[in-house]
PDB file of N, CA and C in Angstrom:
ATOM      1  N   MET A   1       0.483  -1.389   0.129  1.00  0.00           N
ATOM      2  CA  MET A   1      -0.147   0.081  -0.216  1.00  0.00           C
ATOM      3  C   MET A   1       0.911   1.145  -0.107  1.00  0.00           C
ATOM      4  N   LYS A   2       2.310   1.229   0.528  1.00  0.00           N
ATOM      5  CA  LYS A   2       2.821   2.443   0.859  1.00  0.00           C
ATOM      6  C   LYS A   2       3.636   2.829  -0.414  1.00  0.00           C
ATOM      7  N   ASP A   3       3.741   1.543  -1.674  1.00  0.00           N
ATOM      8  CA  ASP A   3       4.376   2.237  -2.601  1.00  0.00           C
ATOM      9  C   ASP A   3       3.022   2.823  -3.574  1.00  0.00           C
ATOM     10  N   THR A   4       2.116   2.154  -3.722  1.00  0.00           N
ATOM     11  CA  THR A   4       0.981   3.061  -4.434  1.00  0.00           C
ATOM     12  C   THR A   4       0.498   4.006  -3.884  1.00  0.00           C
ATOM     13  N   LYS A   5       0.947   4.766  -2.809  1.00  0.00           N
ATOM     14  CA  LYS A   5       0.532   6.065  -2.351  1.00  0.00           C
ATOM     15  C   LYS A   5       1.857   7.026  -2.960  1.00  0.00           C
ATOM     16  N   LEU A   6       3.208   6.296  -2.841  1.00  0.00           N
ATOM     17  CA  LEU A   6       3.839   7.089  -3.566  1.00  0.00           C
ATOM     18  C   LEU A   6       4.236   7.212  -4.904  1.00  0.00           C
ATOM     19  N   TYR A   7       3.475   6.242  -5.607  1.00  0.00           N
ATOM     20  CA  TYR A   7       3.189   6.390  -6.735  1.00  0.00           C
ATOM     21  C   TYR A   7       2.581   7.573  -7.446  1.00  0.00           C
ATOM     22  N   ILE A   8       1.265   7.455  -6.820  1.00  0.00           N
ATOM     23  CA  ILE A   8       0.265   8.792  -6.745  1.00  0.00           C
ATOM     24  C   ILE A   8       1.146  10.128  -6.635  1.00  0.00           C
ATOM     25  N   GLN A   9       1.842   9.783  -5.500  1.00  0.00           N
ATOM     26  CA  GLN A   9       2.205  11.277  -4.806  1.00  0.00           C
ATOM     27  C   GLN A   9       3.385  11.380  -6.250  1.00  0.00           C
ATOM     28  N   ILE A  10       4.127  10.716  -6.930  1.00  0.00           N
ATOM     29  CA  ILE A  10       5.023  11.167  -7.674  1.00  0.00           C
ATOM     30  C   ILE A  10       4.285  11.574  -8.869  1.00  0.00           C
ATOM     31  N   ILE A  11       3.352  11.182  -9.067  1.00  0.00           N
ATOM     32  CA  ILE A  11       2.716  11.455 -10.443  1.00  0.00           C
ATOM     33  C   ILE A  11       2.064  12.884 -10.243  1.00  0.00           C
ATOM     34  N   GLN A  12       1.523  13.474  -9.044  1.00  0.00           N
ATOM     35  CA  GLN A  12       0.987  14.555  -8.604  1.00  0.00           C
ATOM     36  C   GLN A  12       1.891  15.559  -8.678  1.00  0.00           C
ATOM     37  N   ASP A  13       3.181  14.979  -8.043  1.00  0.00           N
ATOM     38  CA  ASP A  13       4.187  16.165  -7.715  1.00  0.00           C
ATOM     39  C   ASP A  13       5.040  16.416  -8.819  1.00  0.00           C
ATOM     40  N   LEU A  14       5.226  15.534  -9.437  1.00  0.00           N
ATOM     41  CA  LEU A  14       5.812  16.039 -11.531  1.00  0.00           C
ATOM     42  C   LEU A  14       4.604  16.679 -12.008  1.00  0.00           C
ATOM     43  N   SER A  15       3.668  16.411 -12.083  1.00  0.00           N
ATOM     44  CA  SER A  15       2.763  17.047 -12.714  1.00  0.00           C
ATOM     45  C   SER A  15       2.768  18.313 -12.383  1.00  0.00           C
ATOM     46  N   GLU A  16       2.124  18.619 -11.023  1.00  0.00           N
ATOM     47  CA  GLU A  16       2.433  20.161 -10.724  1.00  0.00           C
ATOM     48  C   GLU A  16       4.039  20.573 -11.343  1.00  0.00           C
ATOM     49  N   GLU A  17       4.784  20.235 -10.810  1.00  0.00           N
ATOM     50  CA  GLU A  17       6.350  20.603 -11.119  1.00  0.00           C
ATOM     51  C   GLU A  17       6.477  21.124 -12.739  1.00  0.00           C
ATOM     52  N   ILE A  18       6.249  20.277 -13.869  1.00  0.00           N
ATOM     53  CA  ILE A  18       6.344  20.174 -14.869  1.00  0.00           C
ATOM     54  C   ILE A  18       5.224  20.993 -15.535  1.00  0.00           C
ATOM     55  N   GLY A  19       3.938  21.121 -14.968  1.00  0.00           N
ATOM     56  CA  GLY A  19       2.969  21.418 -15.939  1.00  0.00           C
ATOM     57  C   GLY A  19       2.211  20.874 -16.832  1.00  0.00           C
ATOM     58  N   ILE A  20       2.501  19.452 -16.854  1.00  0.00           N
ATOM     59  CA  ILE A  20       1.504  18.557 -18.112  1.00  0.00           C
ATOM     60  C   ILE A  20       0.573  18.322 -17.156  1.00  0.00           C
ATOM     61  N   SER A  21      -0.351  17.382 -17.796  1.00  0.00           N
ATOM     62  CA  SER A  21      -1.304  16.586 -17.092  1.00  0.00           C
ATOM     63  C   SER A  21      -1.172  15.308 -16.400  1.00  0.00           C
ATOM     64  N   LYS A  22      -1.819  14.881 -15.713  1.00  0.00           N
ATOM     65  CA  LYS A  22      -1.377  13.718 -14.736  1.00  0.00           C
ATOM     66  C   LYS A  22      -1.604  12.476 -15.617  1.00  0.00           C
ATOM     67  N   ASN A  23      -2.187  12.462 -16.581  1.00  0.00           N
ATOM     68  CA  ASN A  23      -2.091  11.307 -17.935  1.00  0.00           C
ATOM     69  C   ASN A  23      -0.990  11.435 -18.375  1.00  0.00           C
ATOM     70  N   ASP A  24      -0.330  12.658 -19.098  1.00  0.00           N
ATOM     71  CA  ASP A  24       0.869  12.185 -19.235  1.00  0.00           C
ATOM     72  C   ASP A  24       2.261  12.085 -18.647  1.00  0.00           C
ATOM     73  N   THR A  25       2.115  12.417 -17.251  1.00  0.00           N
ATOM     74  CA  THR A  25       2.815  12.144 -16.062  1.00  0.00           C
ATOM     75  C   THR A  25       2.875  10.691 -15.868  1.00  0.00           C
ATOM     76  N   LYS A  26       1.977  10.259 -15.687  1.00  0.00           N
ATOM     77  CA  LYS A  26       2.012   8.765 -15.219  1.00  0.00           C
ATOM     78  C   LYS A  26       2.587   8.185 -16.505  1.00  0.00           C
ATOM     79  N   SER A  27       2.541   8.428 -17.869  1.00  0.00           N
ATOM     80  CA  SER A  27       2.891   7.584 -18.714  1.00  0.00           C
ATOM     81  C   SER A  27       4.640   7.545 -18.596  1.00  0.00           C
ATOM     82  N   LEU A  28       5.148   8.924 -18.142  1.00  0.00           N
ATOM     83  CA  LEU A  28       6.530   9.463 -18.220  1.00  0.00           C
ATOM     84  C   LEU A  28       6.993   8.350 -17.221  1.00  0.00           C
ATOM     85  N   VAL A  29       6.543   8.330 -15.878  1.00  0.00           N
ATOM     86  CA  VAL A  29       6.439   7.497 -14.630  1.00  0.00           C
ATOM     87  C   VAL A  29       6.512   5.892 -15.061  1.00  0.00           C
ATOM     88  N   ASP A  30       5.150   5.538 -15.790  1.00  0.00           N
ATOM     89  CA  ASP A  30       5.325   4.030 -16.381  1.00  0.00           C
ATOM     90  C   ASP A  30       6.625   3.388 -16.940  1.00  0.00           C
ATOM     91  N   VAL A  31       6.962   4.447 -18.359  1.00  0.00           N
ATOM     92  CA  VAL A  31       8.024   4.235 -18.884  1.00  0.00           C
ATOM     93  C   VAL A  31       9.431   4.231 -17.768  1.00  0.00           C
ATOM     94  N   ALA A  32       9.835   5.056 -17.007  1.00  0.00           N
ATOM     95  CA  ALA A  32      11.049   5.029 -16.120  1.00  0.00           C
ATOM     96  C   ALA A  32      10.748   3.504 -15.306  1.00  0.00           C
ATOM     97  N   LEU A  33       9.756   3.106 -14.871  1.00  0.00           N
ATOM     98  CA  LEU A  33       9.421   2.124 -13.926  1.00  0.00           C
ATOM     99  C   LEU A  33       9.540   0.570 -14.591  1.00  0.00           C
ATOM    100  N   SER A  34       9.510   1.091 -15.961  1.00  0.00           N
ATOM    101  CA  SER A  34       9.573  -0.365 -16.796  1.00  0.00           C
ATOM    102  C   SER A  34      10.838  -0.863 -16.858  1.00  0.00           C
ATOM    103  N   SER A  35      11.343  -0.408 -16.589  1.00  0.00           N
ATOM    104  CA  SER A  35      13.060  -0.617 -16.816  1.00  0.00           C
ATOM    105  C   SER A  35      13.892  -1.020 -15.593  1.00  0.00           C
ATOM    106  N   VAL A  36      13.026  -0.849 -14.185  1.00  0.00           N
ATOM    107  CA  VAL A  36      13.539  -1.206 -12.892  1.00  0.00           C
ATOM    108  C   VAL A  36      12.763  -2.337 -12.282  1.00  0.00           C
ATOM    109  N   ASP A  37      13.382  -2.650 -11.166  1.00  0.00           N
ATOM    110  CA  ASP A  37      12.637  -3.137 -10.203  1.00  0.00           C
ATOM    111  C   ASP A  37      11.926  -2.944  -9.555  1.00  0.00           C
ATOM    112  N   ILE A  38      10.575  -2.787  -9.152  1.00  0.00           N
ATOM    113  CA  ILE A  38       9.948  -1.943  -8.806  1.00  0.00           C
ATOM    114  C   ILE A  38      10.216  -1.903  -7.333  1.00  0.00           C
ATOM    115  N   LYS A  39      10.327  -2.976  -6.865  1.00  0.00           N
ATOM    116  CA  LYS A  39      10.211  -3.453  -5.412  1.00  0.00           C
ATOM    117  C   LYS A  39      11.996  -2.587  -4.705  1.00  0.00           C
ATOM    118  N   LYS A  40      12.999  -2.202  -5.632  1.00  0.00           N
ATOM    119  CA  LYS A  40      13.698  -1.519  -5.071  1.00  0.00           C
ATOM    120  C   LYS A  40      13.950  -0.252  -5.605  1.00  0.00           C
ATOM    121  N   VAL A  41      12.725   0.354  -5.915  1.00  0.00           N
ATOM    122  CA  VAL A  41      12.502   1.984  -6.185  1.00  0.00           C
ATOM    123  C   VAL A  41      12.590   2.853  -5.281  1.00  0.00           C
ATOM    124  N   ASN A  42      13.634   3.974  -5.240  1.00  0.00           N
ATOM    125  CA  ASN A  42      13.351   5.263  -4.125  1.00  0.00           C
ATOM    126  C   ASN A  42      12.696   5.983  -5.266  1.00  0.00           C
ATOM    127  N   TYR A  43      11.826   6.189  -4.640  1.00  0.00           N
ATOM    128  CA  TYR A  43      10.710   7.496  -5.417  1.00  0.00           C
ATOM    129  C   TYR A  43      11.321   8.708  -5.594  1.00  0.00           C
ATOM    130  N   GLU A  44      11.892   8.877  -4.525  1.00  0.00           N
ATOM    131  CA  GLU A  44      12.503  10.823  -4.538  1.00  0.00           C
ATOM    132  C   GLU A  44      13.506  10.263  -5.539  1.00  0.00           C
ATOM    133  N   ASP A  45      14.466   9.897  -5.889  1.00  0.00           N
ATOM    134  CA  ASP A  45      15.808   9.570  -6.990  1.00  0.00           C
ATOM    135  C   ASP A  45      14.999   9.180  -7.945  1.00  0.00           C
ATOM    136  N   LEU A  46      14.000   8.733  -8.108  1.00  0.00           N
ATOM    137  CA  LEU A  46      13.143   8.420  -9.574  1.00  0.00           C
ATOM    138  C   LEU A  46      12.721   9.671  -9.644  1.00  0.00           C
ATOM    139  N   LYS A  47      11.844  10.589  -8.845  1.00  0.00           N
ATOM    140  CA  LYS A  47      11.837  11.949  -9.261  1.00  0.00           C
ATOM    141  C   LYS A  47      12.386  12.601  -9.643  1.00  0.00           C
ATOM    142  N   LYS A  48      13.616  12.924  -9.343  1.00  0.00           N
ATOM    143  CA  LYS A  48      14.966  13.695  -9.207  1.00  0.00           C
ATOM    144  C   LYS A  48      15.079  13.244 -10.856  1.00  0.00           C
ATOM    145  N   GLU A  49      15.726  11.885 -11.243  1.00  0.00           N
ATOM    146  CA  GLU A  49      16.098  11.526 -12.433  1.00  0.00           C
ATOM    147  C   GLU A  49      15.282  11.874 -13.569  1.00  0.00           C
ATOM    148  N   ILE A  50      13.792  12.031 -13.461  1.00  0.00           N
ATOM    149  CA  ILE A  50      12.945  12.243 -14.570  1.00  0.00           C
ATOM    150  C   ILE A  50      12.809  13.553 -14.932  1.00  0.00           C
ATOM    151  N   LEU A  51      12.774  14.578 -13.624  1.00  0.00           N
ATOM    152  CA  LEU A  51      13.242  15.884 -13.941  1.00  0.00           C
ATOM    153  C   LEU A  51      14.354  16.196 -14.767  1.00  0.00           C
ATOM    154  N   THR A  52      15.588  15.473 -14.322  1.00  0.00           N
ATOM    155  CA  THR A  52      16.641  15.673 -15.017  1.00  0.00           C
ATOM    156  C   THR A  52      16.496  15.288 -16.169  1.00  0.00           C
ATOM    157  N   PHE A  53      16.201  14.169 -16.650  1.00  0.00           N
ATOM    158  CA  PHE A  53      16.061  13.724 -17.693  1.00  0.00           C
ATOM    159  C   PHE A  53      14.858  14.926 -19.008  1.00  0.00           C
ATOM    160  N   LEU A  54      13.911  15.372 -18.170  1.00  0.00           N
ATOM    161  CA  LEU A  54      13.345  16.348 -18.932  1.00  0.00           C
ATOM    162  C   LEU A  54      13.850  17.703 -19.208  1.00  0.00           C
ATOM    163  N   VAL A  55      14.827  18.174 -18.216  1.00  0.00           N
ATOM    164  CA  VAL A  55      15.633  19.134 -18.343  1.00  0.00           C
ATOM    165  C   VAL A  55      16.550  19.161 -19.339  1.00  0.00           C
ATOM    166  N   ILE A  56      17.243  18.278 -19.206  1.00  0.00           N
ATOM    167  CA  ILE A  56      18.257  17.917 -20.096  1.00  0.00           C
ATOM    168  C   ILE A  56      17.742  17.891 -22.087  1.00  0.00           C
ATOM    169  N   ASN A  57      16.987  17.382 -21.879  1.00  0.00           N
ATOM    170  CA  ASN A  57      16.032  16.771 -23.491  1.00  0.00           C
ATOM    171  C   ASN A  57      15.368  18.239 -23.891  1.00  0.00           C
ATOM    172  N   MET A  58      14.963  19.209 -22.575  1.00  0.00           N
ATOM    173  CA  MET A  58      14.335  20.700 -23.268  1.00  0.00           C
ATOM    174  C   MET A  58      15.709  21.585 -23.675  1.00  0.00           C
ATOM    175  N   PHE A  59      16.621  21.193 -22.711  1.00  0.00           N
ATOM    176  CA  PHE A  59      18.007  22.384 -22.945  1.00  0.00           C
ATOM    177  C   PHE A  59      18.650  21.603 -24.361  1.00  0.00           C
ATOM    178  N   SER A  60      18.281  20.483 -24.645  1.00  0.00           N
ATOM    179  CA  SER A  60      18.826  20.124 -26.249  1.00  0.00           C
ATOM    180  C   SER A  60      17.947  20.718 -26.854  1.00  0.00           C
ATOM    181  N   LEU A  61      16.936  20.320 -26.983  1.00  0.00           N
ATOM    182  CA  LEU A  61      15.755  21.285 -28.277  1.00  0.00           C
ATOM    183  C   LEU A  61      16.240  22.630 -27.956  1.00  0.00           C
ATOM    184  N   ILE A  62      16.252  23.263 -27.127  1.00  0.00           N
ATOM    185  CA  ILE A  62      16.453  24.631 -27.494  1.00  0.00           C
ATOM    186  C   ILE A  62      17.922  25.095 -28.080  1.00  0.00           C
ATOM    187  N   CYS A  63      18.942  24.317 -27.739  1.00  0.00           N
ATOM    188  CA  CYS A  63      20.267  24.605 -28.090  1.00  0.00           C
ATOM    189  C   CYS A  63      20.060  24.259 -29.955  1.00  0.00           C
ATOM    190  N   LYS A  64      19.368  23.440 -30.401  1.00  0.00           N
ATOM    191  CA  LYS A  64      18.985  22.627 -31.462  1.00  0.00           C
ATOM    192  C   LYS A  64      18.599  24.014 -32.437  1.00  0.00           C
ATOM    193  N   LEU A  65      17.948  24.947 -31.746  1.00  0.00           N
ATOM    194  CA  LEU A  65      16.959  26.326 -32.619  1.00  0.00           C
ATOM    195  C   LEU A  65      17.879  27.008 -33.149  1.00  0.00           C
TER     196      LEU A  65
END
């Protein structure tokens, strides 16, 4: 039950921080979780990694303009 609450919390937090819909944020989180063992996930680290990934990709897109 604790993992489900953390999963929902990370989706809500990222959605607010990034400014995208919860459905899109859920897709991002699901993709990130698909390549790791869910039982060993630290949700705060996962949140930081997703934000870092998005920032790097946005910066890359801006530099290409």
